[in-house]
GROMACS .gro file of C-alpha atoms in nm:
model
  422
    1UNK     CA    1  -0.948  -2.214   3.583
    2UNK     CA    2  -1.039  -1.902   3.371
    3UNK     CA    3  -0.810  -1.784   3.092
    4UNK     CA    4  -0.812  -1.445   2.933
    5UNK     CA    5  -0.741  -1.389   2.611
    6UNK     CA    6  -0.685  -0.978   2.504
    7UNK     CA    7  -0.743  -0.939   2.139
    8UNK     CA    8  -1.020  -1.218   2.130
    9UNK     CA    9  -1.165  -1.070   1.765
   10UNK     CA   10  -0.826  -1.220   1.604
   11UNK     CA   11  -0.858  -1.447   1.294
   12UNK     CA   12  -0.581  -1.652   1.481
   13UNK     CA   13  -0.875  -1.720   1.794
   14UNK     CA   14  -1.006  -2.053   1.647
   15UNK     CA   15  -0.649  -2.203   1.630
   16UNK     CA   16  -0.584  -2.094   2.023
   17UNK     CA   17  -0.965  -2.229   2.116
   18UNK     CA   18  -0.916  -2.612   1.902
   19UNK     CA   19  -0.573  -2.637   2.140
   20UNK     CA   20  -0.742  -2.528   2.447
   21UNK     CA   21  -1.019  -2.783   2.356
   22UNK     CA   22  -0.777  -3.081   2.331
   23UNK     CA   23  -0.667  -2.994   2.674
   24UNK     CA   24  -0.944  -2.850   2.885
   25UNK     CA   25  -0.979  -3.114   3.104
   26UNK     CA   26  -0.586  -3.156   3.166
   27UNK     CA   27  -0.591  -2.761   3.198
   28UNK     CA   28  -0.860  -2.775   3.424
   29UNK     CA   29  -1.028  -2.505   3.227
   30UNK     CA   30  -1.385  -2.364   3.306
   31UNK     CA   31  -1.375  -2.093   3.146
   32UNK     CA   32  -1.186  -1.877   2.821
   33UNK     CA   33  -1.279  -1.496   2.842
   34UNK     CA   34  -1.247  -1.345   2.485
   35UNK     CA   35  -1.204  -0.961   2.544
   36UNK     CA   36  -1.210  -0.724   2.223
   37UNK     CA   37  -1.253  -0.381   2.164
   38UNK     CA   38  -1.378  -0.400   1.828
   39UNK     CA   39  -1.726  -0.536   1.902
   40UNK     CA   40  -1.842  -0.679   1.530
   41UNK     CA   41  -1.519  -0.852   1.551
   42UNK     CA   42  -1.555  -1.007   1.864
   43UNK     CA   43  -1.936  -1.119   1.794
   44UNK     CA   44  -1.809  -1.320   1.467
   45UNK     CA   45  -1.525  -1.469   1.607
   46UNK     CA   46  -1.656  -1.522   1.968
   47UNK     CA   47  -1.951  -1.672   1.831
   48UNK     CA   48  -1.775  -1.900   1.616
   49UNK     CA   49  -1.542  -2.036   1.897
   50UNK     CA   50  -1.863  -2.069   2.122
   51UNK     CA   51  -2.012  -2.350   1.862
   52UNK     CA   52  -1.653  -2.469   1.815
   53UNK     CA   53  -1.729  -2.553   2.258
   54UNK     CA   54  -2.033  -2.632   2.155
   55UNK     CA   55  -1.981  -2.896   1.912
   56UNK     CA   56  -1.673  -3.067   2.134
   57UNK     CA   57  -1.939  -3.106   2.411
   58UNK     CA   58  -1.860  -2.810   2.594
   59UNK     CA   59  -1.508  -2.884   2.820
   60UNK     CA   60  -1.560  -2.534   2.903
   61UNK     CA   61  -1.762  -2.170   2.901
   62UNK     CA   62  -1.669  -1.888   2.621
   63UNK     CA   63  -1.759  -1.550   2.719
   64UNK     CA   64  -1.706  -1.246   2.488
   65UNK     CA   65  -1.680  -0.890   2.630
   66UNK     CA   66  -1.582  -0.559   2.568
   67UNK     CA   67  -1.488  -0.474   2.930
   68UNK     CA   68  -1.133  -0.573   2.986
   69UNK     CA   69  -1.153  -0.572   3.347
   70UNK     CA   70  -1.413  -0.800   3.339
   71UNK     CA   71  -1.169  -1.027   3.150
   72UNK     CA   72  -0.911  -1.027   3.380
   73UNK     CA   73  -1.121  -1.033   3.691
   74UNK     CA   74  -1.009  -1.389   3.854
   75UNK     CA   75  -0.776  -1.523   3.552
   76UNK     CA   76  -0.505  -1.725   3.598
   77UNK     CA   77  -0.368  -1.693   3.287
   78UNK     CA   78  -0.390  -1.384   3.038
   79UNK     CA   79  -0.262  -1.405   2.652
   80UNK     CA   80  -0.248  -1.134   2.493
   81UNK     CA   81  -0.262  -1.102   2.133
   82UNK     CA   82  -0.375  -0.738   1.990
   83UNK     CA   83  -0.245  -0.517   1.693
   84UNK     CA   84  -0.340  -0.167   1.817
   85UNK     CA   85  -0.457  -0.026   1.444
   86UNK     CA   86  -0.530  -0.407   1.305
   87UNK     CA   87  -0.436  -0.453   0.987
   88UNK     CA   88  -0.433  -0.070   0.840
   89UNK     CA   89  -0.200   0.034   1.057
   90UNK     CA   90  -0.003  -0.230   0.984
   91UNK     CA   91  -0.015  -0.207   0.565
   92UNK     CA   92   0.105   0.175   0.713
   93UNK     CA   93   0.427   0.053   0.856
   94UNK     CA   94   0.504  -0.112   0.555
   95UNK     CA   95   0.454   0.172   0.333
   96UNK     CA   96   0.638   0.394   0.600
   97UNK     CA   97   0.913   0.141   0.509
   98UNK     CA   98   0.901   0.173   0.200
   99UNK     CA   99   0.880   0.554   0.159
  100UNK     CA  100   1.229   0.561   0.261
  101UNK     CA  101   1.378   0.315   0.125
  102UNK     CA  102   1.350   0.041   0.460
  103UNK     CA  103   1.230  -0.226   0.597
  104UNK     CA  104   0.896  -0.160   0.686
  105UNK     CA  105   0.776  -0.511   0.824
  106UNK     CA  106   0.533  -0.507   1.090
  107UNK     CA  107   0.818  -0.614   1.408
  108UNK     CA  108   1.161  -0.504   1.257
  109UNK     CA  109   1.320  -0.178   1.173
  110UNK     CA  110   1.111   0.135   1.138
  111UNK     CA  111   0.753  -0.046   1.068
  112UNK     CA  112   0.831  -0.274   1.418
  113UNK     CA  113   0.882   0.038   1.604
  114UNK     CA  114   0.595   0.237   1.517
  115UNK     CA  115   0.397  -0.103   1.616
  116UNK     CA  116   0.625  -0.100   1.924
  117UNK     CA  117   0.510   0.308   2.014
  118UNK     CA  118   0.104   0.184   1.958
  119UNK     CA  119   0.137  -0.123   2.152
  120UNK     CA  120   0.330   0.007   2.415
  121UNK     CA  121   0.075   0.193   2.635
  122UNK     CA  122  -0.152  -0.043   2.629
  123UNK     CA  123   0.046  -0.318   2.734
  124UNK     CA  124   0.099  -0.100   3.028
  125UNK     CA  125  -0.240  -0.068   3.123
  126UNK     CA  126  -0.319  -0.441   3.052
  127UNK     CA  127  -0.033  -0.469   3.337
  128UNK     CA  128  -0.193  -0.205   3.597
  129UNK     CA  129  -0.551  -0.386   3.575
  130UNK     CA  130  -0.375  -0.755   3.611
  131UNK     CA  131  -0.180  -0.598   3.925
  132UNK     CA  132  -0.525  -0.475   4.036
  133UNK     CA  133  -0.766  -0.801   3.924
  134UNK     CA  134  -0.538  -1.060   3.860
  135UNK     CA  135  -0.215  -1.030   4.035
  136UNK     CA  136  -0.124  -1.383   4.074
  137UNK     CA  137  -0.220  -1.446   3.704
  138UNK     CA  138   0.091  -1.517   3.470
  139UNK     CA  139   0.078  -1.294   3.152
  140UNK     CA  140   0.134  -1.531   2.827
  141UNK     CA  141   0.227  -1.260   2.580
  142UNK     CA  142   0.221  -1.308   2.168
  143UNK     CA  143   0.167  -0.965   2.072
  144UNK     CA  144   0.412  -0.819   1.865
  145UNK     CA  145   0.735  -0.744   1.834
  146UNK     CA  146   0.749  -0.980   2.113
  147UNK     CA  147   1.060  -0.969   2.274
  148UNK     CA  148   1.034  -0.610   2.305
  149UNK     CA  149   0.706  -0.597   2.442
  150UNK     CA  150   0.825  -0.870   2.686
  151UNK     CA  151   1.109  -0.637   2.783
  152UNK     CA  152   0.884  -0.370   2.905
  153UNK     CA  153   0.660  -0.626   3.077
  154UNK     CA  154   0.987  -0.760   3.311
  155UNK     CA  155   1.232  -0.505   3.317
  156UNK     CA  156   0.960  -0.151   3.318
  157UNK     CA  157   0.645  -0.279   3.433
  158UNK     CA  158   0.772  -0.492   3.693
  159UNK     CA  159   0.527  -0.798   3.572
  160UNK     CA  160   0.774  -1.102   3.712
  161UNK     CA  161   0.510  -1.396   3.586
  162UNK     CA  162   0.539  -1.315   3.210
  163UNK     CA  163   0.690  -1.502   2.921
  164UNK     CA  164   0.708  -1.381   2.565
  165UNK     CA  165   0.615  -1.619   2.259
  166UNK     CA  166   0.674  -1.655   1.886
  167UNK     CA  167   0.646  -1.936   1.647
  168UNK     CA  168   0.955  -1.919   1.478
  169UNK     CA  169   1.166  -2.129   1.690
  170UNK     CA  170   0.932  -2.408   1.716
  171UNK     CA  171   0.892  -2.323   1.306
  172UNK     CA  172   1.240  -2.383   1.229
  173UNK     CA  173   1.239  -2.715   1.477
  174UNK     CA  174   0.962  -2.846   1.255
  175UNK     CA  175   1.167  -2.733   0.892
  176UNK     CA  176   1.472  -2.939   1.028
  177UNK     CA  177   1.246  -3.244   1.131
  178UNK     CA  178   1.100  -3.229   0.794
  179UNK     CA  179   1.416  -3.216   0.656
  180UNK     CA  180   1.582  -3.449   0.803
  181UNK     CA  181   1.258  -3.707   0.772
  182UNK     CA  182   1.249  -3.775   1.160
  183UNK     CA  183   0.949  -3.652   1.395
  184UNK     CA  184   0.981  -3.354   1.516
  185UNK     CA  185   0.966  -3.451   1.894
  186UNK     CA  186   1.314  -3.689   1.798
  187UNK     CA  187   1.477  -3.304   1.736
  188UNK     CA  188   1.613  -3.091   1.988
  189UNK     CA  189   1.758  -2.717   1.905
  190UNK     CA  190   1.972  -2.459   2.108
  191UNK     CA  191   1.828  -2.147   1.990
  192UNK     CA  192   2.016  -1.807   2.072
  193UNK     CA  193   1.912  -1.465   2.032
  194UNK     CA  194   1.687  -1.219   2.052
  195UNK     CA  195   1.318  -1.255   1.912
  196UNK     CA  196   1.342  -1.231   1.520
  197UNK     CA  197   1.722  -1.204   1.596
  198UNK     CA  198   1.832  -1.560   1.664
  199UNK     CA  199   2.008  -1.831   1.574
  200UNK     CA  200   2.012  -2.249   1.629
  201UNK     CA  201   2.362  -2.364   1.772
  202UNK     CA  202   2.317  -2.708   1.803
  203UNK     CA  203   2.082  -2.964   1.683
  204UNK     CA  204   2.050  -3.302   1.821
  205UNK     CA  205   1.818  -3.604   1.712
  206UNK     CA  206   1.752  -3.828   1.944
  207UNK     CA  207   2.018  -3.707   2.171
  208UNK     CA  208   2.296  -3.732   1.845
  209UNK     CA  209   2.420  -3.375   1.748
  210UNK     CA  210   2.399  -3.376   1.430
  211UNK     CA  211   2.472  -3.014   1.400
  212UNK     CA  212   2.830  -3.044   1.175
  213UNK     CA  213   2.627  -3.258   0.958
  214UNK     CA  214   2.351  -3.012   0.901
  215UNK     CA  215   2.567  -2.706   0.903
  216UNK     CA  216   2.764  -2.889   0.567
  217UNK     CA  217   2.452  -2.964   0.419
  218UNK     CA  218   2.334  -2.629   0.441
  219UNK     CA  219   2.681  -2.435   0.347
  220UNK     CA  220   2.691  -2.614   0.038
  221UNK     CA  221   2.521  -2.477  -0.280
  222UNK     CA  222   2.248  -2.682  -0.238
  223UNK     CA  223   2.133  -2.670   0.079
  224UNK     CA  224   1.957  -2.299   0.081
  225UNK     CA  225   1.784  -2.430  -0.223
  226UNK     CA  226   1.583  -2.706  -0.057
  227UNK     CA  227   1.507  -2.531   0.247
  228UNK     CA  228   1.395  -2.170   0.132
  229UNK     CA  229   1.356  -2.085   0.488
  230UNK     CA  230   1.694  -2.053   0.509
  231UNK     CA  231   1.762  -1.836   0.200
  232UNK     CA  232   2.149  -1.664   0.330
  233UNK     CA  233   2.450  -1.750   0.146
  234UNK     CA  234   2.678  -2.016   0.225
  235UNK     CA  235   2.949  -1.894   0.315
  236UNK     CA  236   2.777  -1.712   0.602
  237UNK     CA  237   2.638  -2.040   0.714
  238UNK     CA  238   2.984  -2.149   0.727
  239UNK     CA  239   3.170  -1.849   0.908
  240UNK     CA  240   2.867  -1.808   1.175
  241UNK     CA  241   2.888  -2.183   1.224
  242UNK     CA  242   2.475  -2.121   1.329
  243UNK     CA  243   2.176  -2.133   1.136
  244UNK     CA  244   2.011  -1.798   1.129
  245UNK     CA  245   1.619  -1.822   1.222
  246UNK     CA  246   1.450  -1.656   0.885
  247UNK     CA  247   1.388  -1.329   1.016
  248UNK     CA  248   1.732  -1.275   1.015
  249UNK     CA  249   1.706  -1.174   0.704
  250UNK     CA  250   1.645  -0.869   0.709
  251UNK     CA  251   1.972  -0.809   0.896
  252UNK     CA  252   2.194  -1.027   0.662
  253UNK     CA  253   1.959  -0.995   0.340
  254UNK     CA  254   1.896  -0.625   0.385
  255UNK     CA  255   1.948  -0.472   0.023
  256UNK     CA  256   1.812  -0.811  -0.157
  257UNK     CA  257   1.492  -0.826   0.116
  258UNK     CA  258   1.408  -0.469   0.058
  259UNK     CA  259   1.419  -0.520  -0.307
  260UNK     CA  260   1.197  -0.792  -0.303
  261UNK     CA  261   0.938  -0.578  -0.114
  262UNK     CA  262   0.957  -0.284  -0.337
  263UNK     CA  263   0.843  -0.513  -0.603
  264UNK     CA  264   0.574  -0.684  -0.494
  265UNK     CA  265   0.214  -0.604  -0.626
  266UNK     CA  266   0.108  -0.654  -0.300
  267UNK     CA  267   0.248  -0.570   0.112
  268UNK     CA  268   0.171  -0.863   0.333
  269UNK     CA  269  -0.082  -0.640   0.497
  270UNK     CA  270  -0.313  -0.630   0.198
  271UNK     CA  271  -0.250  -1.003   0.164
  272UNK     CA  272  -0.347  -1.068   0.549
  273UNK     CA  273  -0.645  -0.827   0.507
  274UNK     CA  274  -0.784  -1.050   0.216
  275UNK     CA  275  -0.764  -1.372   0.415
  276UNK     CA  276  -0.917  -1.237   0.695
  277UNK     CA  277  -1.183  -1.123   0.482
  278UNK     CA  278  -1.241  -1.506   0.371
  279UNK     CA  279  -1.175  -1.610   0.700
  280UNK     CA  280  -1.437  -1.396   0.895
  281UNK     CA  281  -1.731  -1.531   0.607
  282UNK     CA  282  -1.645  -1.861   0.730
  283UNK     CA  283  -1.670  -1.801   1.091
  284UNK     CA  284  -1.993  -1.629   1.014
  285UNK     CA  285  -2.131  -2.002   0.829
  286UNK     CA  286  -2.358  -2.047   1.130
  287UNK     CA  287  -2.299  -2.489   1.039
  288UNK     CA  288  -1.916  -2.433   1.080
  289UNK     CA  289  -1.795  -2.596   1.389
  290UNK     CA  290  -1.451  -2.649   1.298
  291UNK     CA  291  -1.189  -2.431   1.220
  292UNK     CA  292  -1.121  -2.428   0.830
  293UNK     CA  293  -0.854  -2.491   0.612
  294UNK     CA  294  -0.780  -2.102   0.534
  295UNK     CA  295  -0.669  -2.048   0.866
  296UNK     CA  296  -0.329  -2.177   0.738
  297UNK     CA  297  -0.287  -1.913   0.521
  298UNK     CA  298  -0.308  -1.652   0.807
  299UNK     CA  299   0.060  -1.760   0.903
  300UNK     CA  300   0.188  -1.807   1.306
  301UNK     CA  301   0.200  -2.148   1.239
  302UNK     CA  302   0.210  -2.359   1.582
  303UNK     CA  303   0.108  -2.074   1.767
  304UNK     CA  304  -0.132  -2.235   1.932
  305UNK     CA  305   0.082  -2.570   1.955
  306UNK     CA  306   0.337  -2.318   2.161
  307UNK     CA  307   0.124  -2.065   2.363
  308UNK     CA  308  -0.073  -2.441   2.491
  309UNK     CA  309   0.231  -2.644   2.538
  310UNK     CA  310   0.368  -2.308   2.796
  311UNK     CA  311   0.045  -2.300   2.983
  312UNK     CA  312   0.040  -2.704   3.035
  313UNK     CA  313   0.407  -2.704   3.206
  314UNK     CA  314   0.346  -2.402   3.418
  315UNK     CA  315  -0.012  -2.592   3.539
  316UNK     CA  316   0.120  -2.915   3.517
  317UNK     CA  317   0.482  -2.861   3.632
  318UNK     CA  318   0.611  -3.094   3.273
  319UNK     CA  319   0.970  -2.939   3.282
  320UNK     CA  320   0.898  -2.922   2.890
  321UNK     CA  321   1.185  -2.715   2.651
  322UNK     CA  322   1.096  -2.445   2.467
  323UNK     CA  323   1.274  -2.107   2.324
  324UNK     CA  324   1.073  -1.847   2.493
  325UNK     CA  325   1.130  -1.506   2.567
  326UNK     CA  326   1.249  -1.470   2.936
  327UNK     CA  327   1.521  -1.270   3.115
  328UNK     CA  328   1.871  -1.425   3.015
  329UNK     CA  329   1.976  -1.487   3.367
  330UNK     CA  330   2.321  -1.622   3.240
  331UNK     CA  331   2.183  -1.792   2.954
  332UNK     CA  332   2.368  -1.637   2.713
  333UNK     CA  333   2.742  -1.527   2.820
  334UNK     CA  334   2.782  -1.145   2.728
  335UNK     CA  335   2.471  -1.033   2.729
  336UNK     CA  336   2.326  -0.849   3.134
  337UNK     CA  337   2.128  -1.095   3.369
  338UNK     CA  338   1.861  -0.824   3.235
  339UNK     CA  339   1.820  -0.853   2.901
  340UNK     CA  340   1.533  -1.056   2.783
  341UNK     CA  341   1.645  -1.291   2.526
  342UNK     CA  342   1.504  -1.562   2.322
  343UNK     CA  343   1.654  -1.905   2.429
  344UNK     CA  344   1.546  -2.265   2.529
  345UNK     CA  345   1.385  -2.286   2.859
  346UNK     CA  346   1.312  -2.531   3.108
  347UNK     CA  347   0.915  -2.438   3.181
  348UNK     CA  348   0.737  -2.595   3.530
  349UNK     CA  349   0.562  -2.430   3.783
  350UNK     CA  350   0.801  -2.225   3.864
  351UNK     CA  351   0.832  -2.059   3.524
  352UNK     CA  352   1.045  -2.060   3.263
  353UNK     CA  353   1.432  -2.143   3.349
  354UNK     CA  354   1.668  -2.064   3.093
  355UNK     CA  355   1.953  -2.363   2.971
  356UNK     CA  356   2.276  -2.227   2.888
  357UNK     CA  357   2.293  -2.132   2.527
  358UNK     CA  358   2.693  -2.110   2.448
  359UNK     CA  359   2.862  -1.773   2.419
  360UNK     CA  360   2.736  -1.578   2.085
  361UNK     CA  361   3.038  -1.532   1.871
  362UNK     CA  362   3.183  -1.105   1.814
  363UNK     CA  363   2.934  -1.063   1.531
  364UNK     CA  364   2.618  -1.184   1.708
  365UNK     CA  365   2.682  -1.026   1.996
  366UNK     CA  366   2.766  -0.679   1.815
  367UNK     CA  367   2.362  -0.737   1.647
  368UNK     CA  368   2.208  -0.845   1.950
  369UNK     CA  369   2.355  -0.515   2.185
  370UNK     CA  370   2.254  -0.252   1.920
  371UNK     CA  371   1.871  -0.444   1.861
  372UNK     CA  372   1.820  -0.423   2.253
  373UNK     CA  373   1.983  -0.086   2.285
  374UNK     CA  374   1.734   0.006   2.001
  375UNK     CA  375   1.442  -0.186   2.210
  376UNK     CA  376   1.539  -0.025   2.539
  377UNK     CA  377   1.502   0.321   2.394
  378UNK     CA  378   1.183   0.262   2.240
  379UNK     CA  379   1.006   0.151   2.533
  380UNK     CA  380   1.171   0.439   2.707
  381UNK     CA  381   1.037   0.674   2.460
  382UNK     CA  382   0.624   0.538   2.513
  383UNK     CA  383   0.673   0.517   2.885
  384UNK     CA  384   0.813   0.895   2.869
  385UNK     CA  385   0.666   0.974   2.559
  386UNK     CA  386   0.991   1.128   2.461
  387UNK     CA  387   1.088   1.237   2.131
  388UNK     CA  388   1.458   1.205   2.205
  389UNK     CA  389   1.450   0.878   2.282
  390UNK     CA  390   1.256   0.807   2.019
  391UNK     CA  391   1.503   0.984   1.761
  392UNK     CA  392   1.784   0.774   1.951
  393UNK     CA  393   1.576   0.479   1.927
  394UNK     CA  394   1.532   0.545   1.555
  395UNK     CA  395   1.904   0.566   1.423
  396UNK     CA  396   1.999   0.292   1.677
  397UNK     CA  397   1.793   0.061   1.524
  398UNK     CA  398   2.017  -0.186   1.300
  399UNK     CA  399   1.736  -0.117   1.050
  400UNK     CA  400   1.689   0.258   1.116
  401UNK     CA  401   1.818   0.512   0.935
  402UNK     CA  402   2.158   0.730   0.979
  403UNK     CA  403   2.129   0.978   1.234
  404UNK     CA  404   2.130   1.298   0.978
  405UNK     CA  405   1.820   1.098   0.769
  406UNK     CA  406   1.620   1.010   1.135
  407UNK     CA  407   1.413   1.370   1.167
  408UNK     CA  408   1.192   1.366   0.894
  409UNK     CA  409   1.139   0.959   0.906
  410UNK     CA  410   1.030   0.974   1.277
  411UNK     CA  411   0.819   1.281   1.194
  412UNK     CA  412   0.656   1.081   0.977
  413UNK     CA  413   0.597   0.811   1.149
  414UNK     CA  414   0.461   1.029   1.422
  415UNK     CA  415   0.206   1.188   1.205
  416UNK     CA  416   0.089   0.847   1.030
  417UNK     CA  417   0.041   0.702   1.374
  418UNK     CA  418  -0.073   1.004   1.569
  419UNK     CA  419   0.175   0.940   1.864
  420UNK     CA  420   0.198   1.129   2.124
  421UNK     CA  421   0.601   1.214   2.154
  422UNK     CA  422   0.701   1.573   2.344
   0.00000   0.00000   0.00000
């Protein structure tokens, strides 16, 4: 079996080739075809998780290439995992952010949509040549904002075998373990939502809910203390009777958030660019075989832990659980059949089968129609390259700004990124 990966140069590389090692021969993998554009990149990293093979005895081939047809050609699975820009454009959407006064972070409000207008053509493409070289292939997808870019891989490219990832369900799982001092295989969690919009429901530990007893805990005063993950106010804990995932912070958090990121020394674009500086001298260390301890500080922790787990079910038909990004199908009451959504699935060869999820109360269902209203529009605004929708998209966003300050702020985000919007 031959696996594509599309955005092979990524620091985050080594962490998906150590998984894929562990289970080559359950995978039946023969081969894992690293495809960059950025050559130098490629030739570091690629070259690094060639002696990582190497050293494990070689389960299976590495081949690095430019030529992304030549990737795909024959996979069966393709992940993709690019940031069109890299890290620049990113630290760019942060200070886009921050030149008006918003949140600028790389997958919500303004700085997630100008990622979202860059990514978006080329996911498009990527999903012309797998139609063309690949059609049977299922397209693993971790590039972000996720969930969006998973929306316009169902619902506008018409791509049927296609989940979306993210670590921060399988994040918070591991918090609550920790927290709770059980393994985290003992804890199950109904996760409900959007990616980065989401919340956990219920929480069960080896099959006892014990989701009133964790919901006290973290209402009271010193609950958000302990578990800085989840940093929102108790009383909001208490009304939403949920735990937000921590990304909903920026929603709830807004004012305090943006605060906080007006007074750091540092974005977390300049931070990322200085680990990947130390991580890319290490990969060079021609005796390195392994991958090293700095990869933790690049963040997506479990990403590989995830992306593996999906592609062993759909091989291996395991019927495993996992919150993955998938049409909602019913999952979650109020919300189209349409809609991708973020919610525990069922995954086995068929796919990914959404569980039902519980009906979102007013307030999360007001957040979650205006984020995918805001999503739609964007993706309708690459695929047309419209400047209306984009202005809609802009001021729809629940991060955006009002509709009388969204002129000059998508202007500027036009010129910064060069997008081409008629």
């Amino acid at each position: 079996m031959k696996i594509a990966v599309i955005g092979g140069g990524s620091t985050y590389t080594p962490e998906l080739v150590d998984g894929f090692i562990a289970r080559a021969k359950k995978l039946g993998l023969t081969e894992l075809a690293l495809m960059d554009i950025d050559e130098e990149r490629l030739s570091v990293v690629g070259t690094f998780a060639q002696r990582m093979v190497e050293h494990a005895g070689r389960p299976f081939r590495v081949s690095l290439t430019t030529d992304r047809r030549a990737a795909l050609d024959g996979a069966a699975f393709v992940s993709t995992q690019f940031r069109v820009g890299k890290q620049p454009a990113r630290y760019q959407d942060e200070l886009l952010g921050l030149r008006h006064g918003l949140i600028g972070q790389e997958t919500t409000g303004i700085g997630g949509m100008a990622k979202a207008l860059r990514t978006l053509p080329v996911i498009f493409s990527i999903c012309e040549d797998m139609d063309r070289y690949c059609p049977n292939a299922w397209l693993i997808n971790f590039t972000n904002p996720s969930g969006l870019v998973t929306e316009a891989i169902l619902n506008f490219a018409g791509r049927e075998k296609a989940v979306g990832l993210c670590n921060v369900p399988i994040d918070m799982k591991m918090t609550v373990a920790k927290h709770l001092r059980v393994p985290d295989e003992a804890v199950d969690m109904d996760v409900i939502g959007l990616n980065h919009l989401g919340w956990v429901r219920r929480v069960t530990v080896n099959g006892e809910d014990v989701t009133a007893r964790l919901l006290h805990y973290l209402a009271s005063e010193e609950g958000p203390k302990n578990i800085p993950d989840v940093d929102f106010k108790p009383e909001l804990i208490e009304a939403l009777q949920a735990v937000p995932l921590y990304y909903n912070r920026y929603y709830y958090n807004t004012e305090r958030v943006l605060a906080l990121l007006q007074a750091k020394p540092k974005t977390r674009a300049q931070e990322v660019m200085a680990v990947e500086e130390t991580l890319l001298a290490k990969y060079r260390d021609p005796d390195l075989f392994t991958k090293p301890e700095e990869l933790n500080l690049r963040g997506g922790a479990y990403y590989s832990k995830i992306a593996i787990d999906v592609i062993d079910a759909l091989v291996n038909d395991l019927g495993i659980v996992h919150a993955v990004n998938v049409r909602n199908q019913g999952a979650i009451p109020g919300l189209p059949d349409r809609f991708v959504v973020e919610t525990n699935c069922t995954i086995g060869r068929d796919g990914a089968r959404p569980r039902s999820a519980g009906e979102p109360d007013e307030s999360m269902l007001a957040l979650l129609f205006q984020a995918k209203m805001y999503e739609i529009l964007t993706i309708k605004a690459a695929l047309h390259r419209s400047y209306a929708y984009a202005l809609k998209a802009i001021f729809t966003n629940p991060l955006g700004p009002t509709a009388d300050r969204a002129k000059p702020i998508l202007d500027d985000m036009i010129a910064v990124n060069r997008l081409d919007l008629k």
